[in-house]
């Protein structure tokens, strides 16, 4: 990832990013250093399995990215 983009979005070398296929493009989102922070503010049923929570988090992230880029 180019340094200008890492600097702009606060991504450091070695940080983890999440790639989301939005259909006609790919969104790259930085993963917080504290993985639980990404779940804050998302309405996810915590009674499900970790797999279900991860799937729901990815679904929500994909929806947010689509809304942002499609206006």
Tab-separated table of N, CA and C in Angstrom:
chain	number	residue	atom	x	y	z
A	1	UNK	N	0.860	-1.166	0.000
A	1	UNK	CA	0.000	0.000	0.000
A	1	UNK	C	0.909	1.232	0.000
A	2	UNK	N	0.631	2.208	-0.860
A	2	UNK	CA	1.472	3.407	-0.916
A	2	UNK	C	1.503	4.145	0.426
A	3	UNK	N	2.663	4.723	0.729
A	3	UNK	CA	2.870	5.430	1.992
A	3	UNK	C	1.858	6.561	2.182
A	4	UNK	N	1.547	7.281	1.102
A	4	UNK	CA	0.595	8.401	1.228
A	4	UNK	C	-0.762	7.917	1.750
A	5	UNK	N	-1.205	6.760	1.271
A	5	UNK	CA	-2.490	6.224	1.738
A	5	UNK	C	-2.390	5.706	3.162
A	6	UNK	N	-1.274	5.050	3.489
A	6	UNK	CA	-1.094	4.580	4.874
A	6	UNK	C	-1.108	5.766	5.831
A	7	UNK	N	-0.394	6.835	5.474
A	7	UNK	CA	-0.360	8.028	6.330
A	7	UNK	C	-1.750	8.658	6.455
A	8	UNK	N	-2.446	8.776	5.336
A	8	UNK	CA	-3.764	9.413	5.332
A	8	UNK	C	-4.763	8.671	6.219
A	9	UNK	N	-4.684	7.335	6.215
A	9	UNK	CA	-5.663	6.537	6.951
A	9	UNK	C	-5.114	5.921	8.229
A	10	UNK	N	-3.909	6.331	8.617
A	10	UNK	CA	-3.346	5.869	9.883
A	10	UNK	C	-2.988	4.395	9.896
A	11	UNK	N	-2.607	3.877	8.741
A	11	UNK	CA	-2.226	2.468	8.640
A	11	UNK	C	-0.708	2.392	8.672
A	12	UNK	N	-0.193	1.573	9.577
A	12	UNK	CA	1.255	1.421	9.702
A	12	UNK	C	1.701	0.125	9.037
A	13	UNK	N	2.979	0.085	8.649
A	13	UNK	CA	3.526	-1.134	8.063
A	13	UNK	C	3.300	-2.278	9.045
A	14	UNK	N	2.763	-3.370	8.564
A	14	UNK	CA	2.493	-4.524	9.420
A	14	UNK	C	1.078	-4.571	9.973
A	15	UNK	N	0.322	-3.467	9.858
A	15	UNK	CA	-1.072	-3.476	10.318
A	15	UNK	C	-1.896	-4.427	9.453
A	16	UNK	N	-2.965	-4.923	10.018
A	16	UNK	CA	-3.865	-5.811	9.288
A	16	UNK	C	-4.954	-4.983	8.624
A	17	UNK	N	-5.271	-5.328	7.384
A	17	UNK	CA	-6.367	-4.670	6.675
A	17	UNK	C	-7.354	-5.737	6.219
A	18	UNK	N	-8.579	-5.313	6.011
A	18	UNK	CA	-9.649	-6.200	5.577
A	18	UNK	C	-10.011	-5.820	4.148
A	19	UNK	N	-10.006	-6.794	3.249
A	19	UNK	CA	-10.386	-6.565	1.858
A	19	UNK	C	-11.831	-7.012	1.688
A	20	UNK	N	-12.661	-6.111	1.151
A	20	UNK	CA	-14.069	-6.426	0.950
A	20	UNK	C	-14.397	-6.280	-0.529
A	21	UNK	N	-14.868	-7.356	-1.145
A	21	UNK	CA	-15.287	-7.342	-2.543
A	21	UNK	C	-16.677	-6.731	-2.600
A	22	UNK	N	-16.767	-5.552	-3.211
A	22	UNK	CA	-18.035	-4.838	-3.254
A	22	UNK	C	-18.711	-5.019	-4.618
A	23	UNK	N	-18.188	-5.886	-5.426
A	23	UNK	CA	-18.803	-6.155	-6.727
A	23	UNK	C	-17.955	-5.625	-7.856
A	24	UNK	N	-17.962	-4.293	-8.043
A	24	UNK	CA	-17.182	-3.710	-9.129
A	24	UNK	C	-15.879	-3.077	-8.646
A	25	UNK	N	-15.599	-3.190	-7.357
A	25	UNK	CA	-14.329	-2.707	-6.804
A	25	UNK	C	-14.069	-3.389	-5.462
A	26	UNK	N	-12.890	-3.135	-4.924
A	26	UNK	CA	-12.505	-3.710	-3.630
A	26	UNK	C	-12.292	-2.574	-2.643
A	27	UNK	N	-12.858	-2.699	-1.453
A	27	UNK	CA	-12.626	-1.735	-0.375
A	27	UNK	C	-11.583	-2.328	0.567
A	28	UNK	N	-10.675	-1.482	1.021
A	28	UNK	CA	-9.636	-1.904	1.962
A	28	UNK	C	-9.857	-1.127	3.251
A	29	UNK	N	-10.133	-1.848	4.339
A	29	UNK	CA	-10.403	-1.204	5.623
A	29	UNK	C	-9.360	-1.618	6.647
A	30	UNK	N	-8.809	-0.650	7.395
A	30	UNK	CA	-7.875	-1.023	8.453
A	30	UNK	C	-8.614	-1.745	9.575
A	31	UNK	N	-8.001	-2.774	10.115
A	31	UNK	CA	-8.570	-3.505	11.246
A	31	UNK	C	-8.004	-2.875	12.516
A	32	UNK	N	-8.865	-2.494	13.463
A	32	UNK	CA	-8.365	-1.879	14.698
A	32	UNK	C	-7.377	-2.794	15.421
A	33	UNK	N	-6.442	-2.173	16.131
A	33	UNK	CA	-5.463	-2.944	16.909
A	33	UNK	C	-6.187	-3.829	17.935
A	34	UNK	N	-7.303	-3.336	18.457
A	34	UNK	CA	-8.140	-4.114	19.376
A	34	UNK	C	-9.315	-4.652	18.559
A	35	UNK	N	-9.269	-5.924	18.149
A	35	UNK	CA	-10.304	-6.461	17.261
A	35	UNK	C	-11.729	-6.309	17.786
A	36	UNK	N	-11.899	-6.237	19.090
A	36	UNK	CA	-13.256	-6.084	19.622
A	36	UNK	C	-13.824	-4.706	19.333
A	37	UNK	N	-12.951	-3.710	19.095
A	37	UNK	CA	-13.428	-2.362	18.798
A	37	UNK	C	-14.271	-2.338	17.531
A	38	UNK	N	-13.915	-3.200	16.575
A	38	UNK	CA	-14.665	-3.212	15.316
A	38	UNK	C	-16.113	-3.638	15.537
A	39	UNK	N	-16.361	-4.386	16.609
A	39	UNK	CA	-17.720	-4.838	16.896
A	39	UNK	C	-18.539	-3.792	17.643
A	40	UNK	N	-17.861	-2.780	18.236
A	40	UNK	CA	-18.584	-1.734	18.955
A	40	UNK	C	-19.442	-0.959	17.963
A	41	UNK	N	-20.649	-0.723	18.304
A	41	UNK	CA	-21.536	0.042	17.448
A	41	UNK	C	-22.255	-0.800	16.405
A	42	UNK	N	-21.779	-2.016	16.170
A	42	UNK	CA	-22.485	-2.902	15.251
A	42	UNK	C	-23.523	-3.670	16.046
A	43	UNK	N	-24.672	-3.820	15.501
A	43	UNK	CA	-25.727	-4.564	16.193
A	43	UNK	C	-25.627	-6.028	15.777
A	44	UNK	N	-24.851	-6.755	16.554
A	44	UNK	CA	-24.615	-8.158	16.257
A	44	UNK	C	-25.101	-8.983	17.431
A	45	UNK	N	-25.830	-10.030	17.132
A	45	UNK	CA	-26.323	-10.928	18.179
A	45	UNK	C	-25.142	-11.662	18.786
A	46	UNK	N	-24.792	-11.334	20.022
A	46	UNK	CA	-23.625	-11.946	20.656
A	46	UNK	C	-23.877	-13.372	21.118
A	47	UNK	N	-25.082	-13.866	20.965
A	47	UNK	CA	-25.377	-15.234	21.394
A	47	UNK	C	-25.000	-16.254	20.324
A	48	UNK	N	-24.685	-15.782	19.117
A	48	UNK	CA	-24.312	-16.694	18.047
A	48	UNK	C	-22.868	-17.150	18.196
A	49	UNK	N	-22.450	-18.002	17.296
A	49	UNK	CA	-21.073	-18.496	17.312
A	49	UNK	C	-20.128	-17.402	16.820
A	50	UNK	N	-18.845	-17.594	17.039
A	50	UNK	CA	-17.844	-16.651	16.545
A	50	UNK	C	-17.954	-16.563	15.022
A	51	UNK	N	-18.177	-17.701	14.381
A	51	UNK	CA	-18.349	-17.724	12.928
A	51	UNK	C	-19.516	-16.829	12.519
A	52	UNK	N	-20.644	-16.935	13.219
A	52	UNK	CA	-21.816	-16.123	12.905
A	52	UNK	C	-21.537	-14.640	13.127
A	53	UNK	N	-20.838	-14.313	14.223
A	53	UNK	CA	-20.512	-12.911	14.501
A	53	UNK	C	-19.581	-12.363	13.426
A	54	UNK	N	-18.600	-13.160	13.016
A	54	UNK	CA	-17.663	-12.716	11.975
A	54	UNK	C	-18.406	-12.500	10.656
A	55	UNK	N	-19.263	-13.445	10.307
A	55	UNK	CA	-20.038	-13.329	9.071
A	55	UNK	C	-20.918	-12.078	9.112
A	56	UNK	N	-21.567	-11.827	10.236
A	56	UNK	CA	-22.432	-10.652	10.381
A	56	UNK	C	-21.617	-9.361	10.328
A	57	UNK	N	-20.438	-9.347	10.954
A	57	UNK	CA	-19.575	-8.165	10.922
A	57	UNK	C	-19.128	-7.870	9.495
A	58	UNK	N	-18.744	-8.898	8.742
A	58	UNK	CA	-18.340	-8.698	7.347
A	58	UNK	C	-19.510	-8.218	6.499
A	59	UNK	N	-20.688	-8.767	6.746
A	59	UNK	CA	-21.888	-8.351	6.019
A	59	UNK	C	-22.186	-6.876	6.300
A	60	UNK	N	-22.082	-6.471	7.559
A	60	UNK	CA	-22.329	-5.081	7.938
A	60	UNK	C	-21.279	-4.160	7.335
A	61	UNK	N	-20.008	-4.570	7.379
A	61	UNK	CA	-18.933	-3.759	6.798
A	61	UNK	C	-19.157	-3.592	5.299
A	62	UNK	N	-19.514	-4.665	4.618
A	62	UNK	CA	-19.770	-4.595	3.175
A	62	UNK	C	-20.919	-3.629	2.891
A	63	UNK	N	-21.975	-3.679	3.698
A	63	UNK	CA	-23.125	-2.795	3.507
A	63	UNK	C	-22.719	-1.333	3.707
A	64	UNK	N	-21.925	-1.057	4.744
A	64	UNK	CA	-21.479	0.314	5.008
A	64	UNK	C	-20.618	0.841	3.868
A	65	UNK	N	-19.736	-0.003	3.338
A	65	UNK	CA	-18.882	0.408	2.216
A	65	UNK	C	-19.739	0.686	0.986
A	66	UNK	N	-20.684	-0.182	0.692
A	66	UNK	CA	-21.558	0.020	-0.465
A	66	UNK	C	-22.344	1.318	-0.337
A	67	UNK	N	-22.874	1.606	0.852
A	67	UNK	CA	-23.630	2.839	1.072
A	67	UNK	C	-22.745	4.057	0.857
A	68	UNK	N	-21.512	3.997	1.332
A	68	UNK	CA	-20.600	5.137	1.208
A	68	UNK	C	-20.260	5.413	-0.250
A	69	UNK	N	-19.995	4.364	-1.036
A	69	UNK	CA	-19.566	4.556	-2.412
A	69	UNK	C	-20.720	4.736	-3.382
A	70	UNK	N	-21.887	4.300	-3.012
A	70	UNK	CA	-23.023	4.434	-3.923
A	70	UNK	C	-23.886	5.650	-3.573
A	71	UNK	N	-23.533	6.309	-2.460
A	71	UNK	CA	-24.210	7.526	-2.059
A	71	UNK	C	-25.574	7.263	-1.589
